[in-house]
Amino acid sequence: DADVTQTPRNRITKTGKRIMLECSQTKGHDRMYWYRQDPGLGLRLIYYSFDVKDINKGEISDGYSVSRQAQAKFSLSLESAIPNQTALYFCATSVGRAQETQYFGPGTRLLVL
Amino acid sequence: GQSLEQPSEVTAVEGAIVQINCTYQTSGFYGLSWYQQHDGGAPTFLSYNALDGLEETGRFSSFLSRSDSYGYLLLQELQMKDSASYFCAVRDHGNQGGKLIFGQGTELSVKP
């Protein structure tokens, strides 16, 4: 079984809809991250969480919100989806201060029409 | 702020050696990481250099020069399966040790 899982793997939605992307991990890591990837722009950090009570904005948090429901679960919400949020979204985990080594989920492809 | 520069594309032939460079500008520096990503797949960790010098892991090696703010990933005995995107990343100095900042990636194409 995969250590970091994301659901759904693919999603098509319409402008203005609220959607949630979910991430679960069985690695026991305390730190979790949400990234967005667009062609030619690499990985950009949306939000990150160092433990259940700690949530931090990344470089592109506008239009997104997150919830850390438990150490193993970190969900990303788009309150009102817009077409330029069409992208590939990755969840990742790391342990302690060893942030250089992050473990990524398989990604969610999101298309906003 | 932080920025990383790496070439957007590199092409090489099977069996050859290729070097992917990365230069960085950061307000503080812990070390340089490298990740591999096959088309549409999850990025996977390859290596990390905190100190100057060469780190070798099988066919892959990574080098760091802190004084030059420069590093590279060296891939030897290239195989077709090495065709992928490669990202360098640095840790940003910030809250509780910061977070990773990724370069825009280098797409490596290995030709027969």
PDB file of C-alpha atoms in Angstrom:
ATOM      1  CA  ASP A   1       0.000   0.000   0.000  1.00  0.00           C
ATOM      2  CA  ALA A   2       1.170   3.519  -0.774  1.00  0.00           C
ATOM      3  CA  ASP A   3       2.471   5.518   2.171  1.00  0.00           C
ATOM      4  CA  VAL A   4       0.968   8.812   0.952  1.00  0.00           C
ATOM      5  CA  THR A   5      -2.402   8.655  -0.762  1.00  0.00           C
ATOM      6  CA  GLN A   6      -4.475  11.343  -2.405  1.00  0.00           C
ATOM      7  CA  THR A   7      -8.140  11.336  -3.346  1.00  0.00           C
ATOM      8  CA  PRO A   8      -9.507  11.888  -5.861  1.00  0.00           C
ATOM      9  CA  ARG A   9      -6.832  11.181  -8.470  1.00  0.00           C
ATOM     10  CA  ASN A  10      -8.701  13.131 -11.112  1.00  0.00           C
ATOM     11  CA  ARG A  11     -11.437  15.718 -10.789  1.00  0.00           C
ATOM     12  CA  ILE A  12     -13.379  17.894 -13.178  1.00  0.00           C
ATOM     13  CA  THR A  13     -15.416  20.695 -11.695  1.00  0.00           C
ATOM     14  CA  LYS A  14     -17.092  23.916 -12.724  1.00  0.00           C
ATOM     15  CA  THR A  15     -16.217  27.483 -11.913  1.00  0.00           C
ATOM     16  CA  GLY A  16     -17.622  28.529  -8.550  1.00  0.00           C
ATOM     17  CA  LYS A  17     -17.888  25.044  -7.080  1.00  0.00           C
ATOM     18  CA  ARG A  18     -16.322  24.132  -3.752  1.00  0.00           C
ATOM     19  CA  ILE A  19     -14.097  21.094  -3.835  1.00  0.00           C
ATOM     20  CA  MET A  20     -11.876  19.268  -1.401  1.00  0.00           C
ATOM     21  CA  LEU A  21      -8.735  17.273  -2.094  1.00  0.00           C
ATOM     22  CA  GLU A  22      -7.705  14.817   0.570  1.00  0.00           C
ATOM     23  CA  CYS A  23      -4.347  13.456   1.625  1.00  0.00           C
ATOM     24  CA  SER A  24      -3.613  10.617   4.027  1.00  0.00           C
ATOM     25  CA  GLN A  25      -0.296   9.169   5.125  1.00  0.00           C
ATOM     26  CA  THR A  26       0.773   6.075   7.004  1.00  0.00           C
ATOM     27  CA  LYS A  27       4.408   7.133   7.415  1.00  0.00           C
ATOM     28  CA  GLY A  28       3.849   8.646  10.862  1.00  0.00           C
ATOM     29  CA  HIS A  29       5.371  11.926   9.709  1.00  0.00           C
ATOM     30  CA  ASP A  30       4.482  15.108  11.537  1.00  0.00           C
ATOM     31  CA  ARG A  31       4.887  17.544   8.644  1.00  0.00           C
ATOM     32  CA  MET A  32       2.584  17.740   5.639  1.00  0.00           C
ATOM     33  CA  TYR A  33       2.517  19.991   2.594  1.00  0.00           C
ATOM     34  CA  TRP A  34       0.315  20.873  -0.364  1.00  0.00           C
ATOM     35  CA  TYR A  35       1.942  21.855  -3.657  1.00  0.00           C
ATOM     36  CA  ARG A  36       0.640  22.902  -6.997  1.00  0.00           C
ATOM     37  CA  GLN A  37       2.431  22.103 -10.258  1.00  0.00           C
ATOM     38  CA  ASP A  38       1.870  23.903 -13.528  1.00  0.00           C
ATOM     39  CA  PRO A  39       3.848  23.222 -16.719  1.00  0.00           C
ATOM     40  CA  GLY A  40       7.167  25.062 -16.634  1.00  0.00           C
ATOM     41  CA  LEU A  41       6.630  26.432 -13.132  1.00  0.00           C
ATOM     42  CA  GLY A  42       7.899  23.616 -10.973  1.00  0.00           C
ATOM     43  CA  LEU A  43       6.345  22.919  -7.592  1.00  0.00           C
ATOM     44  CA  ARG A  44       4.857  25.805  -5.692  1.00  0.00           C
ATOM     45  CA  LEU A  45       3.893  25.554  -2.031  1.00  0.00           C
ATOM     46  CA  ILE A  46       0.279  26.320  -1.146  1.00  0.00           C
ATOM     47  CA  TYR A  47       0.090  25.474   2.574  1.00  0.00           C
ATOM     48  CA  TYR A  48       2.109  23.471   5.056  1.00  0.00           C
ATOM     49  CA  SER A  49       1.550  22.070   8.517  1.00  0.00           C
ATOM     50  CA  PHE A  50       4.202  21.084  11.045  1.00  0.00           C
ATOM     51  CA  ASP A  51       1.711  19.448  13.375  1.00  0.00           C
ATOM     52  CA  VAL A  52      -2.045  19.261  13.955  1.00  0.00           C
ATOM     53  CA  LYS A  53      -2.162  22.673  15.593  1.00  0.00           C
ATOM     54  CA  ASP A  54       0.198  24.415  13.181  1.00  0.00           C
ATOM     55  CA  ILE A  55      -0.890  25.658   9.731  1.00  0.00           C
ATOM     56  CA  ASN A  56       1.181  28.009   7.596  1.00  0.00           C
ATOM     57  CA  LYS A  57       0.615  29.748   4.286  1.00  0.00           C
ATOM     58  CA  GLY A  58       2.933  29.029   1.408  1.00  0.00           C
ATOM     59  CA  GLU A  59       3.734  31.240  -1.545  1.00  0.00           C
ATOM     60  CA  ILE A  60       0.368  30.846  -3.341  1.00  0.00           C
ATOM     61  CA  SER A  61      -2.305  30.377  -0.652  1.00  0.00           C
ATOM     62  CA  ASP A  62      -4.912  32.801  -2.039  1.00  0.00           C
ATOM     63  CA  GLY A  63      -8.079  30.969  -3.036  1.00  0.00           C
ATOM     64  CA  TYR A  64      -7.201  27.890  -0.985  1.00  0.00           C
ATOM     65  CA  SER A  65      -7.763  26.704   2.575  1.00  0.00           C
ATOM     66  CA  VAL A  66      -6.593  23.633   4.466  1.00  0.00           C
ATOM     67  CA  SER A  67      -7.532  21.492   7.417  1.00  0.00           C
ATOM     68  CA  ARG A  68      -5.272  19.171   9.418  1.00  0.00           C
ATOM     69  CA  GLN A  69      -7.827  16.807  10.865  1.00  0.00           C
ATOM     70  CA  ALA A  70      -5.282  14.460  12.385  1.00  0.00           C
ATOM     71  CA  GLN A  71      -1.565  13.848  12.147  1.00  0.00           C
ATOM     72  CA  ALA A  72      -2.226  11.545   9.211  1.00  0.00           C
ATOM     73  CA  LYS A  73      -4.729  13.688   7.292  1.00  0.00           C
ATOM     74  CA  PHE A  74      -4.354  17.036   5.546  1.00  0.00           C
ATOM     75  CA  SER A  75      -7.029  18.300   3.188  1.00  0.00           C
ATOM     76  CA  LEU A  76      -6.993  21.165   0.703  1.00  0.00           C
ATOM     77  CA  SER A  77     -10.143  23.063  -0.220  1.00  0.00           C
ATOM     78  CA  LEU A  78     -10.923  25.383  -3.081  1.00  0.00           C
ATOM     79  CA  GLU A  79     -13.826  27.442  -1.772  1.00  0.00           C
ATOM     80  CA  SER A  80     -14.887  28.726  -5.184  1.00  0.00           C
ATOM     81  CA  ALA A  81     -12.927  27.113  -7.970  1.00  0.00           C
ATOM     82  CA  ILE A  82     -11.715  29.182 -10.919  1.00  0.00           C
ATOM     83  CA  PRO A  83     -10.182  28.009 -14.219  1.00  0.00           C
ATOM     84  CA  ASN A  84      -6.645  29.161 -13.359  1.00  0.00           C
ATOM     85  CA  GLN A  85      -6.661  26.670 -10.488  1.00  0.00           C
ATOM     86  CA  THR A  86      -6.504  23.917 -13.082  1.00  0.00           C
ATOM     87  CA  ALA A  87      -3.284  22.127 -12.188  1.00  0.00           C
ATOM     88  CA  LEU A  88      -1.676  19.007 -10.758  1.00  0.00           C
ATOM     89  CA  TYR A  89      -1.791  19.015  -6.954  1.00  0.00           C
ATOM     90  CA  PHE A  90       0.604  17.079  -4.754  1.00  0.00           C
ATOM     91  CA  CYS A  91       0.577  16.327  -1.070  1.00  0.00           C
ATOM     92  CA  ALA A  92       3.890  15.571   0.632  1.00  0.00           C
ATOM     93  CA  THR A  93       5.183  14.619   4.071  1.00  0.00           C
ATOM     94  CA  SER A  94       8.432  14.891   5.974  1.00  0.00           C
ATOM     95  CA  VAL A  95       9.615  14.055   9.435  1.00  0.00           C
ATOM     96  CA  GLY A  96      10.955  16.494  11.987  1.00  0.00           C
ATOM     97  CA  ARG A  97      13.455  18.988  10.687  1.00  0.00           C
ATOM     98  CA  ALA A  98      14.602  16.720   7.831  1.00  0.00           C
ATOM     99  CA  GLN A  99      12.597  18.691   5.344  1.00  0.00           C
ATOM    100  CA  GLU A 100      15.045  18.071   2.545  1.00  0.00           C
ATOM    101  CA  THR A 101      13.540  14.618   2.200  1.00  0.00           C
ATOM    102  CA  GLN A 102       9.887  14.856   1.337  1.00  0.00           C
ATOM    103  CA  TYR A 103       7.626  12.003   0.299  1.00  0.00           C
ATOM    104  CA  PHE A 104       5.019  12.830  -2.293  1.00  0.00           C
ATOM    105  CA  GLY A 105       1.614  11.380  -2.997  1.00  0.00           C
ATOM    106  CA  PRO A 106       0.585  10.379  -6.531  1.00  0.00           C
ATOM    107  CA  GLY A 107      -1.100  13.700  -7.258  1.00  0.00           C
ATOM    108  CA  THR A 108      -4.577  14.925  -8.141  1.00  0.00           C
ATOM    109  CA  ARG A 109      -5.281  16.286 -11.606  1.00  0.00           C
ATOM    110  CA  LEU A 110      -7.851  19.055 -11.315  1.00  0.00           C
ATOM    111  CA  LEU A 111      -9.646  20.640 -14.236  1.00  0.00           C
ATOM    112  CA  VAL A 112     -11.846  23.665 -13.579  1.00  0.00           C
ATOM    113  CA  LEU A 113     -14.188  24.468 -16.451  1.00  0.00           C
TER     114      LEU A 113
ATOM    115  CA  GLY B   1      14.009  36.039  -1.259  1.00  0.00           C
ATOM    116  CA  GLN B   2      15.053  32.719  -2.679  1.00  0.00           C
ATOM    117  CA  SER B   3      15.596  31.751  -6.306  1.00  0.00           C
ATOM    118  CA  LEU B   4      17.017  28.754  -8.113  1.00  0.00           C
ATOM    119  CA  GLU B   5      18.104  28.479 -11.727  1.00  0.00           C
ATOM    120  CA  GLN B   6      18.489  25.301 -13.708  1.00  0.00           C
ATOM    121  CA  PRO B   7      18.368  24.602 -17.449  1.00  0.00           C
ATOM    122  CA  SER B   8      14.897  23.856 -18.775  1.00  0.00           C
ATOM    123  CA  GLU B   9      15.940  20.978 -21.039  1.00  0.00           C
ATOM    124  CA  VAL B  10      18.879  18.634 -21.511  1.00  0.00           C
ATOM    125  CA  THR B  11      19.267  15.884 -24.118  1.00  0.00           C
ATOM    126  CA  ALA B  12      21.762  13.018 -24.002  1.00  0.00           C
ATOM    127  CA  VAL B  13      22.233   9.565 -25.472  1.00  0.00           C
ATOM    128  CA  GLU B  14      21.925   6.233 -23.746  1.00  0.00           C
ATOM    129  CA  GLY B  15      25.115   5.236 -21.961  1.00  0.00           C
ATOM    130  CA  ALA B  16      26.454   8.775 -21.764  1.00  0.00           C
ATOM    131  CA  ILE B  17      27.046  11.063 -18.777  1.00  0.00           C
ATOM    132  CA  VAL B  18      24.973  14.188 -18.199  1.00  0.00           C
ATOM    133  CA  GLN B  19      25.289  17.017 -15.683  1.00  0.00           C
ATOM    134  CA  ILE B  20      22.347  19.158 -14.577  1.00  0.00           C
ATOM    135  CA  ASN B  21      23.397  22.405 -12.961  1.00  0.00           C
ATOM    136  CA  CYS B  22      21.628  24.455 -10.319  1.00  0.00           C
ATOM    137  CA  THR B  23      22.539  27.888  -9.017  1.00  0.00           C
ATOM    138  CA  TYR B  24      20.736  29.410  -6.082  1.00  0.00           C
ATOM    139  CA  GLN B  25      20.268  32.629  -4.188  1.00  0.00           C
ATOM    140  CA  THR B  26      19.011  32.335  -0.638  1.00  0.00           C
ATOM    141  CA  SER B  27      18.900  34.430   2.501  1.00  0.00           C
ATOM    142  CA  GLY B  28      20.216  31.448   4.437  1.00  0.00           C
ATOM    143  CA  PHE B  29      21.278  27.983   3.392  1.00  0.00           C
ATOM    144  CA  TYR B  30      20.987  24.508   4.862  1.00  0.00           C
ATOM    145  CA  GLY B  31      21.674  22.383   1.809  1.00  0.00           C
ATOM    146  CA  LEU B  32      20.662  21.425  -1.728  1.00  0.00           C
ATOM    147  CA  SER B  33      18.263  18.596  -2.567  1.00  0.00           C
ATOM    148  CA  TRP B  34      17.480  16.874  -5.843  1.00  0.00           C
ATOM    149  CA  TYR B  35      14.218  15.243  -6.885  1.00  0.00           C
ATOM    150  CA  GLN B  36      13.227  13.183  -9.921  1.00  0.00           C
ATOM    151  CA  GLN B  37       9.792  13.230 -11.499  1.00  0.00           C
ATOM    152  CA  HIS B  38       8.644  11.000 -14.325  1.00  0.00           C
ATOM    153  CA  ASP B  39       5.950  12.447 -16.549  1.00  0.00           C
ATOM    154  CA  GLY B  40       2.882  13.174 -14.425  1.00  0.00           C
ATOM    155  CA  GLY B  41       4.159  11.103 -11.531  1.00  0.00           C
ATOM    156  CA  ALA B  42       5.097  11.864  -7.966  1.00  0.00           C
ATOM    157  CA  PRO B  43       8.441  13.573  -7.359  1.00  0.00           C
ATOM    158  CA  THR B  44      10.890  11.267  -5.598  1.00  0.00           C
ATOM    159  CA  PHE B  45      13.864  12.269  -3.483  1.00  0.00           C
ATOM    160  CA  LEU B  46      17.284  11.541  -4.986  1.00  0.00           C
ATOM    161  CA  SER B  47      19.951  13.226  -2.878  1.00  0.00           C
ATOM    162  CA  TYR B  48      20.878  15.931  -0.417  1.00  0.00           C
ATOM    163  CA  ASN B  49      24.132  17.876   0.027  1.00  0.00           C
ATOM    164  CA  ALA B  50      24.670  19.958   3.132  1.00  0.00           C
ATOM    165  CA  LEU B  51      28.452  20.175   2.813  1.00  0.00           C
ATOM    166  CA  ASP B  52      30.766  20.922  -0.083  1.00  0.00           C
ATOM    167  CA  GLY B  53      31.773  18.005  -2.220  1.00  0.00           C
ATOM    168  CA  LEU B  54      30.440  15.048  -4.092  1.00  0.00           C
ATOM    169  CA  GLU B  55      27.877  12.552  -2.817  1.00  0.00           C
ATOM    170  CA  GLU B  56      27.574   9.340  -4.805  1.00  0.00           C
ATOM    171  CA  THR B  57      24.601   6.994  -4.895  1.00  0.00           C
ATOM    172  CA  GLY B  58      24.963   4.368  -7.575  1.00  0.00           C
ATOM    173  CA  ARG B  59      24.796   5.935 -11.031  1.00  0.00           C
ATOM    174  CA  PHE B  60      23.762   9.295  -9.587  1.00  0.00           C
ATOM    175  CA  SER B  61      26.049  11.795  -7.881  1.00  0.00           C
ATOM    176  CA  SER B  62      25.374  15.245  -6.521  1.00  0.00           C
ATOM    177  CA  PHE B  63      27.868  18.027  -5.940  1.00  0.00           C
ATOM    178  CA  LEU B  64      27.727  21.210  -3.903  1.00  0.00           C
ATOM    179  CA  SER B  65      29.905  24.312  -3.710  1.00  0.00           C
ATOM    180  CA  ARG B  66      28.549  26.601  -1.001  1.00  0.00           C
ATOM    181  CA  SER B  67      31.008  29.385  -1.829  1.00  0.00           C
ATOM    182  CA  ASP B  68      29.751  29.456  -5.434  1.00  0.00           C
ATOM    183  CA  SER B  69      26.071  28.885  -4.540  1.00  0.00           C
ATOM    184  CA  TYR B  70      26.152  26.107  -7.079  1.00  0.00           C
ATOM    185  CA  GLY B  71      25.440  22.452  -7.324  1.00  0.00           C
ATOM    186  CA  TYR B  72      24.895  19.783  -9.919  1.00  0.00           C
ATOM    187  CA  LEU B  73      23.401  16.367 -10.392  1.00  0.00           C
ATOM    188  CA  LEU B  74      25.525  13.929 -12.394  1.00  0.00           C
ATOM    189  CA  LEU B  75      23.902  10.943 -14.051  1.00  0.00           C
ATOM    190  CA  GLN B  76      26.203   8.251 -15.427  1.00  0.00           C
ATOM    191  CA  GLU B  77      25.556   5.322 -17.751  1.00  0.00           C
ATOM    192  CA  LEU B  78      22.319   6.910 -18.831  1.00  0.00           C
ATOM    193  CA  GLN B  79      19.355   4.642 -19.381  1.00  0.00           C
ATOM    194  CA  MET B  80      16.103   5.337 -21.184  1.00  0.00           C
ATOM    195  CA  LYS B  81      14.294   5.195 -17.863  1.00  0.00           C
ATOM    196  CA  ASP B  82      16.286   8.225 -16.695  1.00  0.00           C
ATOM    197  CA  SER B  83      14.180  10.396 -19.004  1.00  0.00           C
ATOM    198  CA  ALA B  84      12.364  12.578 -16.478  1.00  0.00           C
ATOM    199  CA  SER B  85      12.322  16.023 -14.935  1.00  0.00           C
ATOM    200  CA  TYR B  86      14.885  16.824 -12.266  1.00  0.00           C
ATOM    201  CA  PHE B  87      14.349  19.521  -9.643  1.00  0.00           C
ATOM    202  CA  CYS B  88      16.829  21.118  -7.304  1.00  0.00           C
ATOM    203  CA  ALA B  89      15.497  22.539  -4.035  1.00  0.00           C
ATOM    204  CA  VAL B  90      16.760  24.553  -1.082  1.00  0.00           C
ATOM    205  CA  ARG B  91      15.321  24.998   2.376  1.00  0.00           C
ATOM    206  CA  ASP B  92      14.054  28.460   3.109  1.00  0.00           C
ATOM    207  CA  HIS B  93      15.065  29.957   6.448  1.00  0.00           C
ATOM    208  CA  GLY B  94      11.869  30.597   8.313  1.00  0.00           C
ATOM    209  CA  ASN B  95       9.353  29.338  10.820  1.00  0.00           C
ATOM    210  CA  GLN B  96      10.534  26.165  12.555  1.00  0.00           C
ATOM    211  CA  GLY B  97      13.247  25.480  10.034  1.00  0.00           C
ATOM    212  CA  GLY B  98      11.459  26.680   6.953  1.00  0.00           C
ATOM    213  CA  LYS B  99      10.217  24.906   3.881  1.00  0.00           C
ATOM    214  CA  LEU B 100      11.569  23.730   0.533  1.00  0.00           C
ATOM    215  CA  ILE B 101      11.777  26.035  -2.463  1.00  0.00           C
ATOM    216  CA  PHE B 102      11.977  24.161  -5.764  1.00  0.00           C
ATOM    217  CA  GLY B 103      13.590  25.153  -9.023  1.00  0.00           C
ATOM    218  CA  GLN B 104      11.511  25.037 -12.172  1.00  0.00           C
ATOM    219  CA  GLY B 105      12.955  21.705 -13.230  1.00  0.00           C
ATOM    220  CA  THR B 106      15.161  20.329 -15.993  1.00  0.00           C
ATOM    221  CA  GLU B 107      13.579  17.941 -18.472  1.00  0.00           C
ATOM    222  CA  LEU B 108      16.091  15.256 -19.407  1.00  0.00           C
ATOM    223  CA  SER B 109      15.535  13.336 -22.632  1.00  0.00           C
ATOM    224  CA  VAL B 110      17.628  10.222 -23.143  1.00  0.00           C
ATOM    225  CA  LYS B 111      17.884   9.134 -26.778  1.00  0.00           C
ATOM    226  CA  PRO B 112      18.809   5.648 -28.029  1.00  0.00           C
TER     227      PRO B 112
END
